[in-house]
Coordinates of C-alpha atoms and ligand atoms in Angstrom, one line a residue:
X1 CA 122.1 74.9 76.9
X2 CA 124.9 77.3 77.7
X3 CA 127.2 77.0 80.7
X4 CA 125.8 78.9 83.9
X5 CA 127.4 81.8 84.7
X6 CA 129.1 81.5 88.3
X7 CA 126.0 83.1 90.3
X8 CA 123.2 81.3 88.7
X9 CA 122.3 78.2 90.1
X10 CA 124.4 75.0 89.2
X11 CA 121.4 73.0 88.6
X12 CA 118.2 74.9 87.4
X13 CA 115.7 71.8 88.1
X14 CA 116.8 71.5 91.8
X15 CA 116.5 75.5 91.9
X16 CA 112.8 74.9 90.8
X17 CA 111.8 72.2 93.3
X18 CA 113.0 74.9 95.9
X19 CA 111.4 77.7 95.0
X20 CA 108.4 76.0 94.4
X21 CA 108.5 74.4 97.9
X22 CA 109.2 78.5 99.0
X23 CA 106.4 79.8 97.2
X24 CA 104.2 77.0 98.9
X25 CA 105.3 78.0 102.3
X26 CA 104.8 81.8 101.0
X27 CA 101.0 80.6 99.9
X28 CA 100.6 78.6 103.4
X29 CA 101.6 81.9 105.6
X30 CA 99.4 83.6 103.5
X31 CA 96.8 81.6 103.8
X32 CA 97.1 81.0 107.2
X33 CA 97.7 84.7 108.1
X34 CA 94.5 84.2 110.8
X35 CA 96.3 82.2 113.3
X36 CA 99.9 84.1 112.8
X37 CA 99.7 87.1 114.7
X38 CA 102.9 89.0 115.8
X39 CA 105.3 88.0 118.1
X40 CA 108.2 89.0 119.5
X41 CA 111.4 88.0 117.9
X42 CA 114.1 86.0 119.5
X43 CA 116.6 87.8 121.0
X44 CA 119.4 86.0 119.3
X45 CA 118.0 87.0 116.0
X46 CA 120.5 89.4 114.7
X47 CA 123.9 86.7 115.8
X48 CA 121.5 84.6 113.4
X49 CA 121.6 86.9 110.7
X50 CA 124.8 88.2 111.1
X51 CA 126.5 87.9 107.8
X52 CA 128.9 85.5 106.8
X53 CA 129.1 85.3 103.4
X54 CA 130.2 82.2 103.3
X55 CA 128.1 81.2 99.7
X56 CA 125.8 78.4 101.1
X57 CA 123.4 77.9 98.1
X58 CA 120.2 78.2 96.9
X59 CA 119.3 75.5 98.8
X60 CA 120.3 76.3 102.5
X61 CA 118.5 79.9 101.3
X62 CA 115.0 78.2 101.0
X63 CA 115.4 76.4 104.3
X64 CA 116.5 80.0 106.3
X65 CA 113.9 82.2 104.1
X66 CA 110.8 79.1 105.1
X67 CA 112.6 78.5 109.6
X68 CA 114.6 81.9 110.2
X69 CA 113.0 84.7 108.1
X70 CA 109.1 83.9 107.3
X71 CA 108.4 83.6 111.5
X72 CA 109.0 87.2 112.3
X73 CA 107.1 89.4 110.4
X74 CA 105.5 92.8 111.5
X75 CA 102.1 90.8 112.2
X76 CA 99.8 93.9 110.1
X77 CA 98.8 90.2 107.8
X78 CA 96.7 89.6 110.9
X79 CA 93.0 90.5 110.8
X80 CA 93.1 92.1 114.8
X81 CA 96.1 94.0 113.8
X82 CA 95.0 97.7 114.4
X83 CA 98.3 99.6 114.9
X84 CA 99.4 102.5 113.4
X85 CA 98.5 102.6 109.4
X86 CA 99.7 99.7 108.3
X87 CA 98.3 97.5 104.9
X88 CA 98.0 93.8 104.9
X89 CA 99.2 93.0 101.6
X90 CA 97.6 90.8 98.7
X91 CA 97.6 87.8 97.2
X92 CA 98.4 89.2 93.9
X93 CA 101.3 90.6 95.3
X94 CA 103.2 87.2 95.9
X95 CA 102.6 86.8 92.2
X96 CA 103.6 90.3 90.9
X97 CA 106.8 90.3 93.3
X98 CA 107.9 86.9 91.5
X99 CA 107.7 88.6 88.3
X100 CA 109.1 91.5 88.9
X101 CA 112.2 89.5 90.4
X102 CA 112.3 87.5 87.3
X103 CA 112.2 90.5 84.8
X104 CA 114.4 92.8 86.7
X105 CA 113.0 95.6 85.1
X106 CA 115.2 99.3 85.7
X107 CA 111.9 101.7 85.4
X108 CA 113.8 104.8 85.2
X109 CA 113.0 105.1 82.1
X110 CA 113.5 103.1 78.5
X111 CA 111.5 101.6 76.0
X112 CA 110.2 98.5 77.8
X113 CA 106.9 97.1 79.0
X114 CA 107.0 98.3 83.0
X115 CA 107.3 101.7 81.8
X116 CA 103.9 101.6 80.0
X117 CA 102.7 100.1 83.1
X118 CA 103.4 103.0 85.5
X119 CA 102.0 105.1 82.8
X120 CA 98.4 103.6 83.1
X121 CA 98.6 103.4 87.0
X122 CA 98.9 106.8 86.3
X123 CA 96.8 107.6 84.3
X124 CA 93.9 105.3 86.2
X125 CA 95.0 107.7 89.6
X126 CA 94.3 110.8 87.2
X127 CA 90.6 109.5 86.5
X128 CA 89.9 108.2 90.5
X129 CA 91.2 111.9 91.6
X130 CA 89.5 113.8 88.7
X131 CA 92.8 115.2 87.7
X132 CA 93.1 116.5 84.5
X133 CA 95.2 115.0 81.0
X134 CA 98.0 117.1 81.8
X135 CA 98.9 116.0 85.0
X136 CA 101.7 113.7 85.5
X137 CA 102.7 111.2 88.5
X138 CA 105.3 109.1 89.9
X139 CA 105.7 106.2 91.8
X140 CA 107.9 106.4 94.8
X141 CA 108.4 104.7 98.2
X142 CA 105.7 106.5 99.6
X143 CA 103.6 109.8 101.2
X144 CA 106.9 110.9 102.6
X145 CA 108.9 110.6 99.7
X146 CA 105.7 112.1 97.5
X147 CA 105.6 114.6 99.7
X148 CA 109.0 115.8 98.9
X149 CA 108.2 115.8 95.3
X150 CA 105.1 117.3 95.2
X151 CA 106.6 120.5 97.7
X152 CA 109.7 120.2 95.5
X153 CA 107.2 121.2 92.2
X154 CA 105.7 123.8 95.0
X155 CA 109.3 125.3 95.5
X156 CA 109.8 125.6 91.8
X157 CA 106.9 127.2 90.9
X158 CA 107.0 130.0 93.6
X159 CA 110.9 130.5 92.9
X160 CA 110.4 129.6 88.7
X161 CA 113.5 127.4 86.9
X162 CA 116.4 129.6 88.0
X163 CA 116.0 128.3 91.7
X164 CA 117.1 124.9 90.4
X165 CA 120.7 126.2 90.1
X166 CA 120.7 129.0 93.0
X167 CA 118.4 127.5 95.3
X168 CA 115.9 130.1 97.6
X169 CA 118.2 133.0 97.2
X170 CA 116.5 135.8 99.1
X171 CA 113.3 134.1 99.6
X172 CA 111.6 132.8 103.0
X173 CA 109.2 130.4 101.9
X174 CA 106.3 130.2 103.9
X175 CA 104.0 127.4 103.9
X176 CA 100.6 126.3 106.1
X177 CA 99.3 123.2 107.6
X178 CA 97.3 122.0 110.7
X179 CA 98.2 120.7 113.8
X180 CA 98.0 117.6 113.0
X181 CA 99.3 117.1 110.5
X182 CA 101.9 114.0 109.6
X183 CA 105.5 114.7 110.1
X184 CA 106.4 113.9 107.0
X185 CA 105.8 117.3 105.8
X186 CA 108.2 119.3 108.4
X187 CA 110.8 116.9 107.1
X188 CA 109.9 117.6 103.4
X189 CA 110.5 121.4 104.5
X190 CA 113.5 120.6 106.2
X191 CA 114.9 118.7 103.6
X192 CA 114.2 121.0 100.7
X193 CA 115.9 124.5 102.8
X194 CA 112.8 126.0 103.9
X195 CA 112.9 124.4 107.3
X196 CA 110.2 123.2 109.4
X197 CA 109.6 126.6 111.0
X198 CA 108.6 128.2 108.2
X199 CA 105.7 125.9 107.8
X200 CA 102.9 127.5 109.8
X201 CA 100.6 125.3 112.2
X202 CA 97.0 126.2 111.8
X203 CA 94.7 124.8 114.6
X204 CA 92.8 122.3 113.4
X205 CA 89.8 120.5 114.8
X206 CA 87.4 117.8 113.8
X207 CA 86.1 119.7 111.0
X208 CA 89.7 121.1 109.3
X209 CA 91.9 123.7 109.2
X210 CA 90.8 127.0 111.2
X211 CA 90.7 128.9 107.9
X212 CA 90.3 132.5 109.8
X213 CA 93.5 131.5 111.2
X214 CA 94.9 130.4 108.0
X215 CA 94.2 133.6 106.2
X216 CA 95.2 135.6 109.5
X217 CA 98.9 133.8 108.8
X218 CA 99.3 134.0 105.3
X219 CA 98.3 138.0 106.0
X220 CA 100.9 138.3 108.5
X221 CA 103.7 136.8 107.0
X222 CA 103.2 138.5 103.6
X223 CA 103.3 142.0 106.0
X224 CA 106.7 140.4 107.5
X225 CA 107.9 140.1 103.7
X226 CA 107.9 136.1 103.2
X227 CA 106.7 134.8 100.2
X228 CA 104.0 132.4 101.2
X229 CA 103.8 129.7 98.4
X230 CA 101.7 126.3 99.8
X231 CA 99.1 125.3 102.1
X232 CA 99.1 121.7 102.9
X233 CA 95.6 119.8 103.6
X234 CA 94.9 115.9 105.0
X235 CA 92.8 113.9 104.0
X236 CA 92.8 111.5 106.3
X237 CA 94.9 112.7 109.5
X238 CA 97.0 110.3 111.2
X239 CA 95.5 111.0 114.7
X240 CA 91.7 110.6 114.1
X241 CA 91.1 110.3 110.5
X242 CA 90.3 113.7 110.4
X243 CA 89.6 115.1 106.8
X244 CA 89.8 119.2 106.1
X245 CA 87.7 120.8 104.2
X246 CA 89.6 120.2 100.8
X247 CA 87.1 122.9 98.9
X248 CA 87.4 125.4 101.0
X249 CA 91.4 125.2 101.1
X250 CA 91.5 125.0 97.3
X251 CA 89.1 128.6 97.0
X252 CA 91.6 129.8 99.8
X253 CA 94.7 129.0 97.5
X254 CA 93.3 129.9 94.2
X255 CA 92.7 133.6 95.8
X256 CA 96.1 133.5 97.8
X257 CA 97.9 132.3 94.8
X258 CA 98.8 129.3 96.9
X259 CA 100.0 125.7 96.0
X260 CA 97.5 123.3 97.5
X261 CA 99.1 119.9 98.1
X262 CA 97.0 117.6 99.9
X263 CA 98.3 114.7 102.1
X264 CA 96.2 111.9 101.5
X265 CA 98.1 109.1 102.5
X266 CA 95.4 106.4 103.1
X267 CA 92.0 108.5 103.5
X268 CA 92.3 109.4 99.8
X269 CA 91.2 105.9 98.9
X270 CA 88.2 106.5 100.4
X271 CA 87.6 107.9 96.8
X272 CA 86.7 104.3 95.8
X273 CA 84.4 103.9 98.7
X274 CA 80.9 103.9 99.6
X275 CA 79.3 107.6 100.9
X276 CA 79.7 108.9 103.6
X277 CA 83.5 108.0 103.3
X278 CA 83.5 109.0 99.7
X279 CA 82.5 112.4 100.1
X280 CA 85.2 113.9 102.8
X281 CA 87.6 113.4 99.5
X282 CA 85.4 116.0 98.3
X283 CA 87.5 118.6 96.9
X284 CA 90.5 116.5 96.1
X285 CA 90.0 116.7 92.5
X286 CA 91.4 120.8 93.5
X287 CA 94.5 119.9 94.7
X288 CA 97.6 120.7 92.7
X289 CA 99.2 118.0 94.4
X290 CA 98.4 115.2 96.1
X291 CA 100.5 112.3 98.1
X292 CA 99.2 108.9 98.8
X293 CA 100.1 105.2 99.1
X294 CA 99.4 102.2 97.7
X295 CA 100.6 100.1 100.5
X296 CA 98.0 101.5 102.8
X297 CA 94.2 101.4 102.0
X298 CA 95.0 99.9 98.6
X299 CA 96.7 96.5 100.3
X300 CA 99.6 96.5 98.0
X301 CA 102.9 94.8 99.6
X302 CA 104.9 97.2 100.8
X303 CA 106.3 99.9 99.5
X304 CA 104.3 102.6 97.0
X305 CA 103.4 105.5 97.1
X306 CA 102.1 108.2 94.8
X307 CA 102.9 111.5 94.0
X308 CA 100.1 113.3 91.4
X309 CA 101.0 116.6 90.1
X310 CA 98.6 118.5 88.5
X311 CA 101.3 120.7 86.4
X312 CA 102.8 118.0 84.9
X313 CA 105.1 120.4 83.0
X314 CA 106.5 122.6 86.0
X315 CA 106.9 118.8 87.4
X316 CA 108.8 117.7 84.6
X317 CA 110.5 120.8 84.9
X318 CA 111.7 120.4 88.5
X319 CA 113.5 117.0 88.1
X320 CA 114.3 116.4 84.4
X321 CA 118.4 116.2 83.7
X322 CA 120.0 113.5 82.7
X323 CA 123.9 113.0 81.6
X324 CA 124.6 112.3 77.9
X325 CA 124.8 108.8 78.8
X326 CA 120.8 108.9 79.1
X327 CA 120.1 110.7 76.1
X328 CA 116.9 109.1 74.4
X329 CA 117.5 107.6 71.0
X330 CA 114.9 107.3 67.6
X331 CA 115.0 104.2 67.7
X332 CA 115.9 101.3 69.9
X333 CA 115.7 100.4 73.6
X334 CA 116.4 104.1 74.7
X335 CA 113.6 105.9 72.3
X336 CA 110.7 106.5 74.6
X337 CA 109.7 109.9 75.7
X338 CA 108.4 109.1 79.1
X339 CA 111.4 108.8 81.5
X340 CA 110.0 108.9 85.0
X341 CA 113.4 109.1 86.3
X342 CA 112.4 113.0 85.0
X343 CA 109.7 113.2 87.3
X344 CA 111.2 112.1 90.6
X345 CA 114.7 111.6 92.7
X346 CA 115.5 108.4 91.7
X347 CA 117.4 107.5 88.7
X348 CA 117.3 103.2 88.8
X349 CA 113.9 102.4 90.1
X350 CA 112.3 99.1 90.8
X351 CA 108.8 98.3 89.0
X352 CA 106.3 99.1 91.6
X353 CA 103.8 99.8 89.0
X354 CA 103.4 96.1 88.7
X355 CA 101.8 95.2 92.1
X356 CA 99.3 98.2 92.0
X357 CA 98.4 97.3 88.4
X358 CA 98.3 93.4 89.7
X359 CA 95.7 94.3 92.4
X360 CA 93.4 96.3 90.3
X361 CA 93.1 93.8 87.7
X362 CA 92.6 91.3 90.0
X363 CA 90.2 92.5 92.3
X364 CA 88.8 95.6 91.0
X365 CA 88.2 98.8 91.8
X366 CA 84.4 98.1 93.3
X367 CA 86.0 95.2 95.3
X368 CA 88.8 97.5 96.8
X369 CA 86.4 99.7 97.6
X370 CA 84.2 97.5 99.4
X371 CA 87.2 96.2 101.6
X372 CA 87.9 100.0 102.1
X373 CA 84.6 100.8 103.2
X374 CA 84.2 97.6 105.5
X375 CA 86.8 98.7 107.2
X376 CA 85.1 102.3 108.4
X377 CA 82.4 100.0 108.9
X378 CA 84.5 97.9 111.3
X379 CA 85.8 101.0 113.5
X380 CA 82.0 102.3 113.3
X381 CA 80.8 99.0 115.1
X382 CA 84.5 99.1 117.5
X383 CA 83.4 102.7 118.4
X384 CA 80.0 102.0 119.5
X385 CA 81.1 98.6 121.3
X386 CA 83.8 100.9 123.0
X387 CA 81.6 103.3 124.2
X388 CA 79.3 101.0 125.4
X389 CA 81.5 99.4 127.6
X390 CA 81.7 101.4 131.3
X391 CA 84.1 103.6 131.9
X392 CA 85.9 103.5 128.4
X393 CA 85.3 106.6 126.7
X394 CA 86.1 107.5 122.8
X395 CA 88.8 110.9 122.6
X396 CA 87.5 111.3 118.9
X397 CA 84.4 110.4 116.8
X398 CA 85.3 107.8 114.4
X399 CA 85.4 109.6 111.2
X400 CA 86.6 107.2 108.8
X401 CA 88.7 104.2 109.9
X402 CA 90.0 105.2 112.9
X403 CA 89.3 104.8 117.0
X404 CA 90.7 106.6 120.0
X405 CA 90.2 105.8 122.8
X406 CA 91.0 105.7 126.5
X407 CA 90.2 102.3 129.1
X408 CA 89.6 104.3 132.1
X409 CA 88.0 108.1 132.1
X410 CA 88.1 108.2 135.5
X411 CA 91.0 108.2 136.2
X412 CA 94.0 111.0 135.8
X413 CA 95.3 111.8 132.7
X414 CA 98.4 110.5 133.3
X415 CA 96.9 107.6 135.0
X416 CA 94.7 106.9 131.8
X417 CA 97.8 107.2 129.8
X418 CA 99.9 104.7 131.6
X419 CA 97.2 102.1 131.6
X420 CA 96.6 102.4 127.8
X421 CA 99.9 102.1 127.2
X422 CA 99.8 99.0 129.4
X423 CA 96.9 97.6 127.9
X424 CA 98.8 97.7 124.2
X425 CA 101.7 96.5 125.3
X426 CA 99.9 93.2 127.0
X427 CA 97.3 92.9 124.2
X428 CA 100.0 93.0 121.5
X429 CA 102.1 90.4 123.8
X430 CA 99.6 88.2 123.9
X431 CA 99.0 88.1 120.6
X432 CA 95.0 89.1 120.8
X433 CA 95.2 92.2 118.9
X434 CA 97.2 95.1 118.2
X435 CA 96.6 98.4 119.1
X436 CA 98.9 101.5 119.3
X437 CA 98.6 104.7 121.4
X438 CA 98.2 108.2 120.3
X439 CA 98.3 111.9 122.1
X440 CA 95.1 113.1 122.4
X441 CA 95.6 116.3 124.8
X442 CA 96.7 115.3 128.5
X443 CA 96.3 111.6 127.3
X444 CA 97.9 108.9 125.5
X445 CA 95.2 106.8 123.6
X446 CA 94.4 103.9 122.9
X447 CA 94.7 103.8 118.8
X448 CA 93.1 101.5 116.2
X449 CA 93.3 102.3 112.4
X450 CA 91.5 99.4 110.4
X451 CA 93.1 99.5 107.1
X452 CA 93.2 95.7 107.1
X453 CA 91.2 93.8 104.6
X454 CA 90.8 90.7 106.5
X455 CA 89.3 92.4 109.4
X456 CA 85.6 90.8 110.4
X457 CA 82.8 91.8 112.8
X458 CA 84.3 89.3 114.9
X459 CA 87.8 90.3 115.2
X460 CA 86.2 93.6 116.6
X461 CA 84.2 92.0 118.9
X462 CA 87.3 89.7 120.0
X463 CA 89.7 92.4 120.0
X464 CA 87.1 94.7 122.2
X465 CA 86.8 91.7 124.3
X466 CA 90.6 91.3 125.2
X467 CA 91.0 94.6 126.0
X468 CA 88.2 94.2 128.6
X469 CA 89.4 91.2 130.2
X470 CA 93.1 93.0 130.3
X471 CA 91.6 96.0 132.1
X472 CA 89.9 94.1 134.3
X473 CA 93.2 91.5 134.9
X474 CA 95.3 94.3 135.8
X475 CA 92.8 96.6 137.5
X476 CA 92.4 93.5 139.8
X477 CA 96.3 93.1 140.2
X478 CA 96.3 96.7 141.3
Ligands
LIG1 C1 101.5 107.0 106.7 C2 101.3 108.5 106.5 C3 102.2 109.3 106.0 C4 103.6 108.8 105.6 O1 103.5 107.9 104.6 P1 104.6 106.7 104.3 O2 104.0 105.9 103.2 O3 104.8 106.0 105.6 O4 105.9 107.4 103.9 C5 101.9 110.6 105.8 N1 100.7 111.1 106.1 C6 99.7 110.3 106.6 C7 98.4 110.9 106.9 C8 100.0 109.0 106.9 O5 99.0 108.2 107.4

């Protein structure tokens, strides 16, 4: 045995007693995720974490990960947790995290086994999306950091390579999207020097972009001398799980000589899912980008995302360019010839491929899809319970995996909007379930997106219930 360096732990077998007794508190909060929904955190907790830096050990570590870390998480491991889009997380990922610690893998690029791994999650993603041999992907944080990417490829291709060294030039890129769509994409606009005015909001109702609208913009601002250059479809939108009409935006850009780049965050998992859900990714298998996440409707820990490029030369193209320092080799730990460091911003990137690779091999693709489409399920039967009940009334018809909903409709907008704000606040309190609010209009909703494979019948029922009994608790205070 050679000395231990300074920073690794004086006594290896002690070390192992610890992190074993860790990983079986990891296993118990796991397993026990049904009775741990979220609460709030103390209000001392940041004097607790304040940083001393004092070196305390391995030991002292364990104990504060297990009493003063573990206790308050976001609560989405919880089956009634409904808000926002948020995954619960897997199994299989306590075990690929604890690998991927171990190997410290840097998957920028390098002849080394993570590397090959990314490769086949990308290449299964090319087969679920029906996206051709020649398309590339990366891994990333997630939609909003794919979204970047994929508009980034988008930029490149309207401008072509000299834009990488003098940027837009003369150009005002133009591109077009509906109203409700996520904000990531006005950000992606923003942050790439188009700006979020230049991308063009196209109302949009339950069944997709307006696409008289659409063309009536893309006409207009071609007559005002911009150069048009993407529309931007959802699949999935974050309000109501609305889907467009992927086919008819990918004719649309084909004859408009358009980049389409859909955002499919979570609904473009419904790809693995039982019809009807399976069908409103119709279309996908068009885009020339697309954006999703892992850590959504595929479960996996937090964070991944994906961004698929159909062009995966005018991708490699918009992002390859390393310093001499990275040249590849013949031989030897730097000969491989996929980098993805050339297919993305990041330069030294963590192994996310594992965890998404981890889940599919694990549970399968049939499995995942099954949890997927038990979720629409579950906001089918919390969509007819709701609008069943008197006076509750849905805002949207549940699509895919998503409710909306108000407690009162009879009372005035902005009376419905501060009781459903109310209602959330005290249900998420209480620790019965967790919903969050959405506009709808005049009215903030009520909000539940299921994207939580440990949601049952009953959780719906139970959730459904509370929010009853709170109506009535503080209709009866009023
Ligand atoms: C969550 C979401 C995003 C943003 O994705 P992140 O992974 O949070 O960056 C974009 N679009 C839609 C439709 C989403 O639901």
């Amino acid at each position: 045995m050679t000395e231990p360096s300074d920073l690794d732990p004086k006594d290896w077998d002690a070390f192992r007693a610890q992190a074993h007794e860790l990983l079986d508190a990891c296993i118990d909060r796991m397993a026990n995720a049904r009775d741990l929904p979220w609460t709030p955190p103390p209000e001392d907790l940041g004097q607790l974490y304040a940083i001393q830096a004092k070196g305390d050990g391995e030991a002292a570590l364990a104990q504060r990960l297990r009493d003063q870390v573990m206790p308050y998480a976001t609560g989405n491991t919880h089956p009634r947790f409904f808000g926002w889009v948020h995954g619960t997380g897997l199994a299989s990922g306590v075990m690929s995290e604890m690998v991927a610690a171990a190997m410290n893998s840097n998957c920028g690029g390098r002849n080394h086994g993570l590397i090959e791994m990314e490769r086949a999650v990308i290449a299964y993603c090319r087969g679920v999306f029906g996206f051709p041999e020649a398309a590339s992907g990366v891994l990333v944080t997630g939609t909003s950091q794919a979204t970047v990417i994929a508009l980034a490829v988008a930029r490149r291709r309207a401008l072509g390579d000299g834009s990488r060294r003098s940027g837009l030039g003369p150009h005002r890129l133009t591109a077009y999207t509906g109203s409700s769509t996520h904000g990531c994409v006005a950000k992606a606009m923003e942050l790439l020097g188009m700006g979020s005015n230049a991308l063009r909001r196209i109302p949009q109702g339950e069944n997709g972009l307006d696409m008289q609208a659409l063309r009536a913009a893309i006409a207009k601002d071609r007559a005002d001398g911009a150069l048009p250059f993407a529309v931007i479809g959802t699949a999935g939108s974050v309000d109501c799980g609305a889907f467009d009409d992927l086919n008819a935006l990918a004719d649309l850009a084909a004859a408009e000589d358009l980049w389409l780049h859909v955002d499919g965050a979570f609904g473009a998992w419904l790809r693995l899912a039982d019809d009807p859900w399976r069908g409103l990714t119709n279309g996908i298998e068009r885009a020339d980008s697309l954006a999703c996440d892992f850590h959504k409707w595929m479960y996996v820990p937090y964070d991944c995302g994906l961004a698929l490029i159909r062009d995966g030369h005018t991708h490699r193209a918009t992002f390859a360019g390393r310093g001499s320092y990275l040249d590849e080799t013949a031989r030897g730990l730097a000969a491989a010839e996929y980098w993805p460091c050339d297919y993305g911003v990041d330069l030294s990137r963590g192994s996310r491929a594992l965890k998404v690779w981890a889940a599919l091999e694990t549970y399968g693709a049939a499995r995942l899809g099954q949890a997927i489409s038990e979720n629409c399920r579950r906001a089918g039967e919390m969509g007819t319970q709701i609008a069943a009940l008197p006076h509750m009334a849905l805002l949207a018809p549940v699509i895919s995996n998503l409710c909306v909903f108000t407690a009162d409709e009879r009372l005035t907008p902005q009376q419905q909007s501060a009781l459903n704000i109310r209602l959330s606040e005290e249900l998420q309190l209480s620790g019965a379930a967790v919903f969050s609010t959405v506009r709808m209009g005049e009215i903030t909703a009520l909000r539940a997106a299921i994207v939580n494979h440990r949601t049952r019948p009953e959780d719906v029922t139970q959730a459904v219930a509370a929010l009853q009994a709170a109506r009535a608790a503080l209709q009866r205070a009023a």
